[in-house]
Coordinates of C-alpha atoms in Angstrom, one line a residue:
X1 CA 42.9 49.3 -122.7
X2 CA 44.2 52.4 -120.9
X3 CA 42.3 55.7 -120.7
X4 CA 42.9 59.0 -119.0
X5 CA 39.4 58.8 -117.5
X6 CA 37.0 55.9 -116.9
X7 CA 33.4 56.6 -115.8
X8 CA 31.4 53.8 -114.3
X9 CA 27.7 54.5 -114.5
X10 CA 25.4 56.0 -117.1
X11 CA 22.8 58.1 -115.4
X12 CA 22.7 61.9 -115.4
X13 CA 25.9 62.1 -113.2
X14 CA 27.9 59.7 -115.5
X15 CA 26.8 61.3 -118.7
X16 CA 27.4 64.9 -117.5
X17 CA 30.8 63.9 -116.3
X18 CA 31.5 62.3 -119.7
X19 CA 30.3 65.5 -121.6
X20 CA 32.6 67.7 -119.5
X21 CA 35.5 65.3 -119.7
X22 CA 35.2 64.8 -123.4
X23 CA 35.0 68.6 -124.1
X24 CA 38.3 68.9 -122.0
X25 CA 39.9 66.4 -124.5
X26 CA 40.3 63.7 -121.8
X27 CA 38.8 61.0 -124.1
X28 CA 36.7 59.4 -121.4
X29 CA 35.5 55.8 -121.6
X30 CA 32.2 55.0 -120.0
X31 CA 31.1 51.6 -118.8
X32 CA 27.3 52.1 -118.9
X33 CA 26.5 48.7 -117.4
X34 CA 24.3 45.8 -118.6
X35 CA 21.4 45.6 -116.1
X36 CA 23.7 46.7 -113.3
X37 CA 21.8 47.2 -110.1
X38 CA 18.9 45.5 -111.8
X39 CA 18.1 48.4 -114.2
X40 CA 19.0 49.1 -117.8
X41 CA 21.8 51.5 -118.8
X42 CA 20.8 54.9 -117.8
X43 CA 20.0 53.9 -114.2
X44 CA 16.9 54.9 -112.2
X45 CA 16.0 57.5 -114.7
X46 CA 14.9 54.8 -117.1
X47 CA 12.3 53.6 -114.6
X48 CA 10.6 57.0 -114.5
X49 CA 7.8 57.8 -117.0
X50 CA 7.3 61.5 -117.2
X51 CA 10.1 63.8 -116.1
X52 CA 8.7 67.3 -115.6
X53 CA 11.3 69.0 -113.4
X54 CA 14.5 68.7 -115.5
X55 CA 15.2 72.2 -116.9
X56 CA 14.9 72.7 -120.7
X57 CA 11.9 70.5 -121.3
X58 CA 8.8 72.6 -120.6
X59 CA 6.5 70.0 -122.0
X60 CA 8.2 67.2 -120.0
X61 CA 10.1 64.2 -121.3
X62 CA 10.1 60.5 -120.4
X63 CA 13.0 59.1 -118.4
X64 CA 14.1 56.9 -121.3
X65 CA 14.0 59.8 -123.8
X66 CA 16.1 62.0 -121.5
X67 CA 18.6 59.1 -121.0
X68 CA 18.8 58.7 -124.8
X69 CA 19.5 62.5 -125.2
X70 CA 22.2 62.4 -122.6
X71 CA 23.8 59.4 -124.3
X72 CA 23.7 61.1 -127.7
X73 CA 25.4 64.2 -126.3
X74 CA 28.1 62.1 -124.6
X75 CA 28.9 60.3 -127.9
X76 CA 28.8 63.5 -129.9
X77 CA 31.7 64.9 -128.0
X78 CA 33.7 61.7 -128.3
X79 CA 32.9 59.5 -125.2
X80 CA 33.6 55.8 -125.8
X81 CA 30.6 54.1 -124.3
X82 CA 30.9 50.3 -123.6
X83 CA 27.8 48.4 -122.6
X84 CA 29.4 46.2 -120.0
X85 CA 29.4 46.1 -116.2
X86 CA 32.4 46.6 -114.1
X87 CA 32.5 43.9 -111.4
X88 CA 35.7 44.7 -109.5
X89 CA 38.4 47.3 -109.2
X90 CA 41.8 47.8 -107.7
X91 CA 42.0 51.4 -106.5
X92 CA 45.4 51.1 -104.9
X93 CA 47.1 50.2 -108.2
X94 CA 48.6 52.9 -110.4
X95 CA 47.2 53.1 -113.0
X96 CA 43.9 52.2 -111.5
X97 CA 42.6 48.8 -112.6
X98 CA 39.0 47.8 -113.4
X99 CA 37.7 44.4 -114.6
X100 CA 34.7 43.8 -116.7
X101 CA 32.0 41.4 -115.5
X102 CA 32.9 38.6 -117.9
X103 CA 36.6 38.8 -117.0
X104 CA 38.2 35.4 -116.4
X105 CA 39.6 36.0 -112.9
X106 CA 43.1 37.3 -113.0
X107 CA 43.8 35.8 -116.4
X108 CA 42.0 38.6 -118.2
X109 CA 43.9 41.9 -118.4
X110 CA 42.0 44.7 -116.8
X111 CA 41.2 48.1 -118.2
X112 CA 43.2 50.9 -116.7
X113 CA 42.9 54.6 -116.1
X114 CA 44.6 57.5 -114.5
X115 CA 41.3 58.9 -113.0
X116 CA 38.1 57.0 -112.1
X117 CA 34.7 58.5 -111.7
X118 CA 32.2 56.3 -109.8
X119 CA 28.7 57.3 -110.8
X120 CA 26.8 54.0 -110.2
X121 CA 23.9 55.5 -108.4
X122 CA 21.6 54.0 -105.8
X123 CA 18.7 51.5 -106.4
X124 CA 15.4 52.2 -104.7
X125 CA 14.3 49.4 -102.5
X126 CA 11.1 47.6 -103.5
X127 CA 9.0 44.9 -101.9
X128 CA 8.0 43.2 -105.1
X129 CA 4.5 42.6 -104.0
X130 CA 1.9 40.8 -106.1
X131 CA 0.9 42.9 -109.1
X132 CA 4.0 45.1 -108.9
X133 CA 5.5 44.0 -112.2
X134 CA 2.2 44.8 -113.9
X135 CA 1.6 48.2 -112.4
X136 CA 5.2 49.6 -111.9
X137 CA 5.2 53.1 -113.4
X138 CA 1.5 52.7 -114.0
X139 CA 0.6 54.0 -110.6
X140 CA 3.6 52.6 -108.6
X141 CA 6.8 54.6 -108.0
X142 CA 9.7 54.9 -105.7
X143 CA 10.1 58.7 -105.9
X144 CA 7.4 61.0 -104.8
X145 CA 9.3 64.1 -105.7
X146 CA 10.0 62.8 -109.2
X147 CA 6.5 61.5 -110.0
X148 CA 4.1 62.9 -107.5
X149 CA 2.9 65.9 -109.6
X150 CA 2.0 63.7 -112.6
X151 CA -1.6 64.0 -113.8
X152 CA -2.5 60.4 -112.8
X153 CA -1.9 61.3 -109.1
X154 CA -3.5 64.7 -108.9
X155 CA -6.6 64.9 -106.7
X156 CA -6.5 61.2 -106.2
X157 CA -5.9 59.1 -103.0
X158 CA -2.4 57.7 -102.7
X159 CA -0.5 55.4 -100.3
X160 CA 3.1 55.6 -99.2
X161 CA 4.9 52.5 -97.8
X162 CA 7.4 53.1 -95.0
X163 CA 7.9 54.4 -91.5
X164 CA 11.0 56.5 -91.5
X165 CA 11.8 60.1 -92.3
X166 CA 11.6 59.5 -96.0
X167 CA 8.1 58.1 -95.8
X168 CA 6.9 61.0 -93.7
X169 CA 8.6 63.6 -95.9
X170 CA 7.2 62.1 -99.1
X171 CA 3.7 61.7 -97.7
X172 CA 3.7 65.3 -96.7
X173 CA 5.0 66.3 -100.1
X174 CA 2.3 64.4 -101.9
X175 CA -0.5 66.2 -100.0
X176 CA 0.2 69.1 -102.4
X177 CA -1.3 67.1 -105.2
X178 CA -3.3 64.2 -103.7
X179 CA -6.9 64.2 -102.4
X180 CA -5.6 62.2 -99.5
X181 CA -2.5 60.3 -98.5
X182 CA -2.2 57.1 -96.5
X183 CA 1.0 55.9 -94.9
X184 CA 1.2 52.1 -94.4
X185 CA 3.5 51.4 -91.5
X186 CA 4.2 47.8 -90.6
X187 CA 4.7 48.5 -86.9
X188 CA 2.8 50.5 -84.3
X189 CA 5.1 53.4 -84.4
X190 CA 7.2 55.5 -86.8
X191 CA 11.0 55.1 -87.1
X192 CA 11.1 58.7 -88.2
X193 CA 12.4 61.6 -86.1
X194 CA 9.8 63.1 -83.7
X195 CA 9.4 66.3 -85.8
X196 CA 8.8 64.4 -89.0
X197 CA 6.5 61.9 -87.4
X198 CA 4.3 64.6 -85.8
X199 CA 4.2 66.6 -89.0
X200 CA 2.8 63.7 -90.9
X201 CA 0.5 62.3 -88.2
X202 CA -1.1 65.7 -87.6
X203 CA -1.6 66.6 -91.2
X204 CA -5.3 66.8 -92.1
X205 CA -4.7 65.1 -95.5
X206 CA -2.7 62.1 -94.1
X207 CA -4.0 59.0 -92.4
X208 CA -1.5 56.6 -90.8
X209 CA -2.3 52.9 -91.2
X210 CA -0.5 51.2 -88.2
X211 CA 0.5 47.5 -88.3
X212 CA -0.3 47.4 -92.0
X213 CA 1.3 45.6 -94.9
X214 CA 0.5 46.3 -98.5
X215 CA 0.1 42.7 -99.8
X216 CA -1.0 43.3 -103.4
X217 CA -1.4 45.9 -106.1
X218 CA -4.5 45.7 -108.3
X219 CA -5.9 47.7 -111.2
X220 CA -7.8 47.7 -114.4
X221 CA -5.0 46.3 -116.6
X222 CA -3.9 49.8 -117.5
X223 CA -3.4 51.6 -114.2
X224 CA -3.4 51.0 -110.5
X225 CA -6.9 51.4 -108.9
X226 CA -6.5 49.9 -105.4
X227 CA -4.2 47.9 -103.1
X228 CA -4.8 45.0 -100.7
X229 CA -3.9 45.8 -97.1
X230 CA -3.1 43.1 -94.6
X231 CA -3.2 43.6 -90.8
X232 CA 0.2 42.6 -89.4
X233 CA -1.4 41.2 -86.2
X234 CA -4.6 39.5 -87.3
X235 CA -3.8 38.8 -90.9
X236 CA -7.1 40.2 -92.0
X237 CA -7.1 41.7 -95.5
X238 CA -9.1 44.6 -97.0
X239 CA -9.1 46.7 -100.2
X240 CA -8.1 50.4 -100.2
X241 CA -8.9 52.5 -103.3
X242 CA -5.8 54.4 -104.4
X243 CA -4.5 55.7 -107.7
X244 CA -0.8 55.6 -106.6
X245 CA 1.6 53.7 -104.4
X246 CA 5.0 55.1 -103.5
X247 CA 7.8 53.1 -101.9
X248 CA 9.7 55.1 -99.3
X249 CA 11.8 52.3 -97.7
X250 CA 15.2 53.5 -98.6
X251 CA 17.9 53.0 -101.3
X252 CA 20.9 50.8 -101.8
X253 CA 24.0 52.5 -103.1
X254 CA 25.5 50.4 -106.0
X255 CA 29.0 50.0 -104.5
X256 CA 29.4 46.2 -104.0
X257 CA 32.0 46.1 -106.8
X258 CA 34.3 48.4 -104.8
X259 CA 34.7 45.8 -102.1
X260 CA 35.1 48.3 -99.3
X261 CA 38.0 50.2 -100.9
X262 CA 36.3 53.5 -100.4
X263 CA 34.9 55.0 -97.2
X264 CA 31.1 55.0 -96.8
X265 CA 28.7 56.2 -94.2
X266 CA 26.6 53.8 -92.1
X267 CA 24.1 53.3 -94.9
X268 CA 26.7 52.6 -97.6
X269 CA 26.9 55.9 -99.4
X270 CA 30.4 56.9 -100.5
X271 CA 32.0 59.7 -98.5
X272 CA 33.6 62.6 -100.3
X273 CA 35.5 65.7 -99.3
X274 CA 32.9 68.4 -98.5
X275 CA 32.2 70.6 -101.5
X276 CA 33.8 68.2 -103.9
X277 CA 33.6 64.7 -105.4
X278 CA 37.0 63.7 -104.1
X279 CA 37.2 60.4 -102.2
X280 CA 39.8 59.2 -99.8
X281 CA 41.8 57.7 -102.7
X282 CA 43.6 60.1 -104.9
X283 CA 42.4 60.0 -108.5
X284 CA 39.0 58.4 -107.6
X285 CA 35.9 60.6 -107.6
X286 CA 32.2 59.9 -106.7
X287 CA 29.3 61.6 -108.5
X288 CA 25.5 61.4 -108.2
X289 CA 23.3 59.3 -106.0
X290 CA 26.1 56.9 -105.1
X291 CA 27.2 59.6 -102.5
X292 CA 24.1 61.8 -102.3
X293 CA 21.5 60.4 -100.0
X294 CA 19.7 63.7 -99.4
X295 CA 18.5 65.0 -102.8
X296 CA 18.6 62.1 -105.2
X297 CA 17.4 64.1 -108.2
X298 CA 18.4 63.9 -111.8
X299 CA 19.4 67.5 -111.9
X300 CA 21.6 67.4 -108.7
X301 CA 23.2 64.2 -110.1
X302 CA 24.0 66.0 -113.3
X303 CA 25.6 68.9 -111.3
X304 CA 27.6 66.4 -109.3
X305 CA 28.8 64.8 -112.6
X306 CA 30.1 68.2 -113.7
X307 CA 32.0 68.6 -110.5
X308 CA 33.5 65.1 -110.8
X309 CA 34.8 65.9 -114.3
X310 CA 36.3 69.2 -113.2
X311 CA 37.9 67.6 -110.2
X312 CA 39.3 64.8 -112.4
X313 CA 40.6 67.3 -114.9
X314 CA 42.4 69.2 -112.2
X315 CA 43.9 66.0 -110.7
X316 CA 45.2 65.0 -114.1
X317 CA 46.9 68.4 -114.6
X318 CA 48.5 67.9 -111.2
X319 CA 49.6 64.4 -112.1
X320 CA 51.1 65.6 -115.4
X321 CA 53.0 68.4 -113.6
X322 CA 54.4 65.9 -111.0
X323 CA 55.6 63.6 -113.8
X324 CA 57.3 66.4 -115.6
X325 CA 59.0 67.4 -112.3
X326 CA 60.2 63.8 -111.8
X327 CA 61.5 63.7 -115.4
X328 CA 63.3 67.0 -115.0
X329 CA 64.8 65.8 -111.7
X330 CA 66.0 62.6 -113.4
X331 CA 68.0 64.6 -116.0
X332 CA 69.9 66.6 -113.4

């Protein structure tokens, strides 16, 4: 199957790109993935309970509901959504080739496109401690900015796991809402920059727990009520009463299927031309958290998806003009 535009990914970036591309009569095809990156179609947004900072929903909306609305809007304008995962691509080919996960090696014909938008996001790293499956999104999260203002966390003690800039920044952010914030650091020092580390360590509402692992999450069956801490040196365990646990140990961009065909930074995020979504390969664009390691918000991902669709539309116009010039030159 050949398409003008293929979009890989189905979060806010992918669906916004689809909406803009469809309204531009580009007939986009979206591969929304089937548990790609370990999450359902819709990406990280589906793992968030209440979303209160996405414009247009003054009463808030769940992540799954917002994902469903984005999907409905994409299909309304004509996006062809395929619930399959893309496992490999050939970005040097013209047209660009993509293979579905169940493709039988080189025997199965690939899907092809003139422009490709990569919007596969980044998956938050988790430790999968005991009790995590039971209390994930019932007191456990990987995004303080997304979830920290939720009622279940307000005026309650919280714990952040991590020792880098993200952990210090998210712990400081949570002090706006929490009664107190603990940072569990597995070593005896932060990995964070000096300014971020000092800001967190000196905050009156933050206590740093050095050489500490969080071994288990416990609760009342409905919500997290405390965690089990383990001293990294002595192995001694103790309980800490908290109503929330936030992972701040980084994200993994979902780019393995690209096999190194696009440039990335040292942490694996795709590199784009500043102020655009243009990658090093003509006709290939990156949108959302797969290239944005700074903001990582649904609304910024959506904006990036809009940019990718507009960049792709411009590229396709240029491509058509080039083909017309070649055709005209051939007639001379």
